[in-house]
């Protein structure tokens, strides 16, 4: 009897130890709320099962993710590229080891941003146009300046990344660059004074409405907003990715230098780069894959809205840190130029 109780007790103890061991593995991963978190959680279930490791979601806004990283409260950080760059400068991340993250081999070259930072998924800002008013699809951002589009052009406000990126692009094409922005500011000031702009807007819903009412014939638009138009049944608004490239909206990923389980963190990053996860974010959230071997289903309704192949290679990404540190001064200079 005693031996039977002992065996039973040992079995229970072993069971408890097994449960405790399983619970020991927990990976803290940052995410934004809403649909991004919903997709993340859905795809993570397989990882948790396969690796016997629970994901603890650290939900918040992008600046919160960086703060949590500074406090050492996260293992894998999903964030904006700008915050990844900031964390990199502060020495918060560990180098990503391709031997431990073999799916890195499938990344587009420009998605392998640095030894510490890679792109998890990407959207972009395209050139939208009214097909009834503009019968030949535009091929360049320079179309925004054409006089025949007076009072029919929309762009984002000057403090938004796509317009700031356009300013740098115009600077480069007119003898300057990010460290000599004056030619780019002159071009944007020219656009403002031309009368082409309905406005440089901060609210994307306004931009969508202007295309719906046909007040806007041409302008920047995030692919998510293009999807909104198409989902509403708007048939006469098309989009192109100009020859100069489009401006990306990037989700980046890093591993914290003090991750509790660096090997498990690397396994999770590798999983995020797997084709199945990349396709899930593409079809559920319209965020394009950053690996070349993720095949989007041919019957996916919004397949063309995902930046892929050579269009991915043409993503235009000027130095984000320089843009952020200079944008207030650039806006001041632009205001002066536009009112002369």
Coordinates of C-alpha atoms in Angstrom, one line a residue:
X1 CA 0.0 0.0 0.0
X2 CA 2.8 2.3 1.0
X3 CA 4.6 1.7 -2.3
X4 CA 1.4 2.3 -4.3
X5 CA 0.9 5.7 -2.6
X6 CA 4.6 6.5 -3.2
X7 CA 4.4 5.6 -6.9
X8 CA 1.2 7.7 -7.2
X9 CA 2.8 10.6 -5.4
X10 CA 5.9 10.4 -7.6
X11 CA 3.7 10.3 -10.7
X12 CA 1.7 13.4 -9.5
X13 CA 5.0 15.1 -8.7
X14 CA 6.4 14.3 -12.1
X15 CA 3.2 15.6 -13.7
X16 CA 3.6 18.9 -11.7
X17 CA 7.2 19.1 -12.7
X18 CA 6.3 18.6 -16.3
X19 CA 3.7 21.3 -16.2
X20 CA 6.1 23.7 -14.5
X21 CA 8.7 23.0 -17.1
X22 CA 6.3 23.7 -19.9
X23 CA 5.3 26.9 -18.2
X24 CA 8.9 28.0 -17.8
X25 CA 9.1 28.9 -21.5
X26 CA 7.5 32.2 -22.1
X27 CA 8.5 34.6 -24.9
X28 CA 7.5 38.3 -24.5
X29 CA 6.6 39.7 -27.9
X30 CA 5.4 43.3 -28.6
X31 CA 2.5 43.9 -30.9
X32 CA 0.1 46.6 -31.8
X33 CA -3.5 46.0 -30.9
X34 CA -6.5 45.3 -33.2
X35 CA -6.2 43.3 -36.4
X36 CA -2.4 43.1 -36.3
X37 CA -2.5 41.4 -32.8
X38 CA -5.4 39.2 -34.0
X39 CA -3.3 37.8 -36.9
X40 CA -0.2 37.5 -34.7
X41 CA -2.0 35.5 -32.1
X42 CA -3.6 33.3 -34.7
X43 CA -0.3 32.4 -36.4
X44 CA 1.5 32.0 -33.1
X45 CA -0.6 29.1 -31.9
X46 CA 1.3 26.7 -34.0
X47 CA 4.6 28.0 -32.8
X48 CA 3.5 27.7 -29.2
X49 CA 2.5 24.1 -29.8
X50 CA 5.5 23.1 -31.8
X51 CA 8.0 24.7 -29.4
X52 CA 6.1 24.1 -26.1
X53 CA 6.5 27.8 -25.4
X54 CA 3.9 30.4 -24.5
X55 CA 3.8 33.8 -26.1
X56 CA 3.2 36.7 -23.7
X57 CA 1.9 39.6 -25.8
X58 CA 3.1 43.1 -24.9
X59 CA 0.4 45.3 -26.5
X60 CA 0.8 49.0 -27.0
X61 CA 1.8 51.8 -29.4
X62 CA 5.2 51.9 -31.1
X63 CA 6.8 54.3 -28.5
X64 CA 5.6 51.9 -25.7
X65 CA 7.5 49.0 -27.4
X66 CA 10.7 51.0 -27.3
X67 CA 10.2 51.9 -23.6
X68 CA 9.5 48.3 -22.7
X69 CA 12.7 47.3 -24.5
X70 CA 14.7 49.9 -22.6
X71 CA 13.3 48.4 -19.3
X72 CA 14.3 44.9 -20.4
X73 CA 10.7 43.8 -20.4
X74 CA 10.5 42.2 -23.8
X75 CA 12.3 39.5 -25.8
X76 CA 11.2 40.0 -29.4
X77 CA 10.3 43.5 -30.5
X78 CA 7.9 44.2 -33.4
X79 CA 8.0 47.9 -34.1
X80 CA 8.3 50.7 -36.6
X81 CA 11.6 51.0 -38.4
X82 CA 12.3 54.3 -36.8
X83 CA 12.0 52.8 -33.3
X84 CA 14.2 49.9 -34.3
X85 CA 16.8 52.3 -35.5
X86 CA 16.6 54.2 -32.2
X87 CA 17.0 51.0 -30.3
X88 CA 19.9 50.0 -32.4
X89 CA 21.7 53.2 -31.6
X90 CA 21.0 52.6 -27.9
X91 CA 22.5 49.1 -28.1
X92 CA 19.2 47.4 -27.2
X93 CA 19.3 44.6 -29.8
X94 CA 21.5 41.5 -30.3
X95 CA 22.8 40.6 -33.8
X96 CA 20.5 38.3 -35.8
X97 CA 22.3 35.1 -36.6
X98 CA 21.3 33.7 -40.0
X99 CA 22.5 30.2 -38.8
X100 CA 19.7 30.3 -36.2
X101 CA 17.3 32.2 -38.4
X102 CA 17.6 30.3 -41.7
X103 CA 14.6 32.0 -43.3
X104 CA 16.6 35.2 -43.4
X105 CA 18.2 33.7 -46.5
X106 CA 14.8 34.3 -48.3
X107 CA 14.6 38.0 -47.4
X108 CA 14.6 40.6 -50.1
X109 CA 18.0 42.3 -49.9
X110 CA 16.5 45.6 -48.8
X111 CA 14.5 43.9 -46.1
X112 CA 17.7 42.8 -44.4
X113 CA 18.2 46.3 -43.0
X114 CA 21.1 45.8 -40.7
X115 CA 22.8 43.1 -38.6
X116 CA 20.2 43.9 -35.9
X117 CA 17.0 44.7 -37.8
X118 CA 15.0 43.1 -40.5
X119 CA 11.6 43.9 -42.0
X120 CA 8.7 41.6 -40.8
X121 CA 6.2 42.9 -43.3
X122 CA 5.6 46.0 -45.5
X123 CA 2.9 48.2 -46.9
X124 CA 3.5 51.1 -49.3
X125 CA 2.2 54.4 -50.5
X126 CA 1.2 54.3 -54.2
X127 CA 0.2 56.8 -56.8
X128 CA -3.6 56.7 -57.1
X129 CA -5.4 58.2 -60.1
X130 CA -8.9 58.6 -61.5
X131 CA -9.0 56.5 -64.6
X132 CA -11.9 58.5 -66.2
X133 CA -9.9 61.8 -65.9
X134 CA -6.4 60.4 -66.5
X135 CA -6.7 57.8 -69.3
X136 CA -3.0 56.9 -69.5
X137 CA -1.6 55.5 -66.4
X138 CA 1.0 57.8 -64.9
X139 CA 4.6 56.5 -64.5
X140 CA 6.3 59.0 -62.3
X141 CA 5.7 61.1 -59.1
X142 CA 6.4 64.1 -61.3
X143 CA 2.8 63.8 -62.6
X144 CA 1.7 65.6 -59.4
X145 CA 3.2 68.8 -60.8
X146 CA 1.4 68.7 -64.2
X147 CA -0.7 71.9 -64.8
X148 CA -3.7 70.0 -66.1
X149 CA -4.3 68.7 -62.7
X150 CA -4.9 72.0 -61.0
X151 CA -6.9 71.7 -57.8
X152 CA -7.1 67.9 -58.2
X153 CA -4.0 66.6 -56.4
X154 CA -3.8 65.3 -52.9
X155 CA -0.7 64.4 -50.8
X156 CA -0.1 63.8 -47.1
X157 CA 0.9 66.6 -44.8
X158 CA 4.6 67.7 -44.9
X159 CA 5.3 66.0 -41.6
X160 CA 4.2 62.6 -42.8
X161 CA 6.8 60.1 -44.0
X162 CA 5.5 59.7 -47.6
X163 CA 5.6 63.4 -48.3
X164 CA 9.0 63.8 -46.5
X165 CA 10.3 60.9 -48.6
X166 CA 9.0 62.5 -51.7
X167 CA 10.8 65.7 -50.7
X168 CA 14.1 63.8 -50.4
X169 CA 13.5 62.1 -53.7
X170 CA 12.9 65.4 -55.4
X171 CA 16.0 66.8 -53.8
X172 CA 18.1 63.9 -55.2
X173 CA 16.7 64.4 -58.7
X174 CA 17.4 68.1 -58.7
X175 CA 21.0 68.2 -57.6
X176 CA 20.6 67.8 -53.8
X177 CA 19.9 65.1 -51.3
X178 CA 19.0 64.4 -47.7
X179 CA 21.9 66.5 -46.6
X180 CA 21.1 69.2 -49.1
X181 CA 17.3 69.3 -49.0
X182 CA 16.8 72.8 -50.5
X183 CA 16.1 71.6 -54.1
X184 CA 13.5 69.2 -52.7
X185 CA 11.8 71.9 -50.6
X186 CA 11.8 74.1 -53.7
X187 CA 9.9 71.5 -55.6
X188 CA 7.3 70.9 -52.9
X189 CA 6.9 74.7 -52.6
X190 CA 6.4 74.8 -56.4
X191 CA 3.7 72.2 -56.1
X192 CA 1.9 74.2 -53.3
X193 CA 2.1 77.4 -55.3
X194 CA 1.0 75.8 -58.5
X195 CA -2.6 75.4 -57.2
X196 CA -2.6 71.7 -58.0
X197 CA -3.2 70.7 -54.4
X198 CA -6.6 70.3 -52.9
X199 CA -4.6 70.0 -49.8
X200 CA -1.8 68.2 -48.0
X201 CA -3.9 66.2 -45.6
X202 CA -3.4 64.5 -42.2
X203 CA -6.6 62.4 -42.2
X204 CA -6.5 59.5 -44.7
X205 CA -10.3 59.2 -44.6
X206 CA -10.5 62.6 -46.2
X207 CA -8.3 61.5 -49.0
X208 CA -10.4 58.5 -49.7
X209 CA -13.5 60.7 -49.7
X210 CA -12.0 63.1 -52.2
X211 CA -11.3 60.2 -54.6
X212 CA -14.8 59.0 -54.2
X213 CA -16.3 62.4 -55.0
X214 CA -13.9 62.8 -57.9
X215 CA -12.5 66.0 -56.5
X216 CA -9.1 64.2 -56.4
X217 CA -7.8 62.9 -59.6
X218 CA -4.3 62.1 -58.6
X219 CA -2.4 61.6 -55.4
X220 CA -0.6 59.5 -52.8
X221 CA -2.5 56.8 -51.0
X222 CA -1.6 53.9 -48.7
X223 CA -2.5 50.5 -50.1
X224 CA -4.8 50.0 -47.2
X225 CA -6.8 53.0 -48.3
X226 CA -6.8 51.8 -51.9
X227 CA -8.3 48.6 -50.5
X228 CA -11.0 50.7 -48.8
X229 CA -11.9 52.3 -52.1
X230 CA -12.0 49.0 -54.0
X231 CA -14.1 47.4 -51.2
X232 CA -16.6 50.2 -51.5
X233 CA -17.0 49.3 -55.2
X234 CA -15.2 52.3 -56.6
X235 CA -14.3 51.2 -60.1
X236 CA -12.7 54.3 -61.6
X237 CA -9.7 54.7 -59.2
X238 CA -6.6 52.8 -60.2
X239 CA -3.0 52.9 -58.8
X240 CA 0.5 52.6 -60.0
X241 CA 3.9 52.1 -58.5
X242 CA 6.0 54.8 -60.2
X243 CA 9.4 54.1 -61.8
X244 CA 11.2 55.9 -59.0
X245 CA 9.6 53.5 -56.5
X246 CA 7.1 53.8 -53.7
X247 CA 7.4 54.8 -50.0
X248 CA 7.3 51.9 -47.6
X249 CA 5.3 51.5 -44.4
X250 CA 7.5 49.0 -42.5
X251 CA 7.0 46.6 -39.5
X252 CA 10.4 45.7 -38.3
X253 CA 11.6 43.0 -35.8
X254 CA 14.5 42.7 -33.3
X255 CA 15.6 40.4 -30.6
X256 CA 16.5 42.1 -27.3
X257 CA 20.1 41.8 -26.2
X258 CA 19.0 40.4 -22.8
X259 CA 16.3 38.1 -24.1
X260 CA 15.5 35.4 -21.5
X261 CA 15.8 32.6 -24.1
X262 CA 17.8 33.9 -27.1
X263 CA 17.5 30.6 -28.9
X264 CA 13.7 30.5 -28.6
X265 CA 13.6 34.2 -29.7
X266 CA 15.5 33.4 -32.8
X267 CA 13.2 30.4 -33.5
X268 CA 10.2 32.8 -33.3
X269 CA 11.8 35.3 -35.7
X270 CA 12.5 32.5 -38.0
X271 CA 8.9 31.4 -37.8
X272 CA 7.6 34.9 -38.5
X273 CA 9.7 34.8 -41.8
X274 CA 8.1 31.4 -42.8
X275 CA 5.9 31.6 -45.9
X276 CA 2.8 30.5 -44.1
X277 CA 3.0 33.4 -41.6
X278 CA 4.0 35.9 -44.2
X279 CA 1.0 34.9 -46.4
X280 CA -1.3 35.1 -43.4
X281 CA -0.3 38.8 -42.7
X282 CA -0.6 39.5 -46.5
X283 CA -4.1 38.0 -46.9
X284 CA -5.5 39.2 -43.5
X285 CA -3.9 42.5 -43.1
X286 CA -2.6 43.5 -46.6
X287 CA 1.0 43.6 -45.3
X288 CA 3.3 42.3 -48.0
X289 CA 5.8 39.5 -47.4
X290 CA 9.4 40.4 -47.0
X291 CA 10.6 37.0 -48.1
X292 CA 10.7 36.0 -51.8
X293 CA 9.4 32.4 -51.3
X294 CA 6.0 33.5 -49.9
X295 CA 3.5 32.9 -52.6
X296 CA 0.3 34.9 -52.5
X297 CA -2.8 33.0 -53.7
X298 CA -3.6 33.9 -57.3
X299 CA -7.3 34.2 -56.3
X300 CA -6.7 36.7 -53.5
X301 CA -8.8 39.7 -54.4
X302 CA -6.3 42.3 -53.4
X303 CA -3.1 40.5 -54.6
X304 CA -2.0 43.4 -56.8
X305 CA -2.1 45.8 -53.8
X306 CA 0.8 43.9 -52.2
X307 CA 4.3 45.2 -53.1
X308 CA 6.2 42.3 -54.5
X309 CA 9.1 41.2 -56.7
X310 CA 10.8 44.1 -58.6
X311 CA 8.5 46.7 -57.0
X312 CA 9.8 45.5 -53.6
X313 CA 13.3 46.1 -54.8
X314 CA 12.3 49.7 -55.8
X315 CA 11.0 50.7 -52.4
X316 CA 12.4 54.1 -51.7
X317 CA 13.7 54.4 -48.1
X318 CA 15.8 57.5 -47.3
X319 CA 17.5 57.8 -43.9
X320 CA 14.6 57.7 -41.4
X321 CA 16.6 59.1 -38.5
X322 CA 17.7 62.1 -40.5
X323 CA 14.2 62.8 -41.7
X324 CA 12.9 62.7 -38.2
X325 CA 15.5 65.0 -36.8
X326 CA 15.2 67.5 -39.6
X327 CA 11.5 67.5 -40.4
X328 CA 10.6 70.4 -38.1
X329 CA 13.2 72.6 -39.7
X330 CA 12.3 71.5 -43.2
X331 CA 8.6 72.4 -42.5
X332 CA 9.7 75.8 -41.3
X333 CA 11.7 76.4 -44.5
X334 CA 8.9 75.1 -46.7
X335 CA 6.4 77.5 -45.2
X336 CA 8.8 80.4 -46.0
X337 CA 9.3 79.2 -49.5
X338 CA 5.6 78.6 -50.2
X339 CA 4.6 82.1 -49.1
X340 CA 7.1 84.1 -51.0

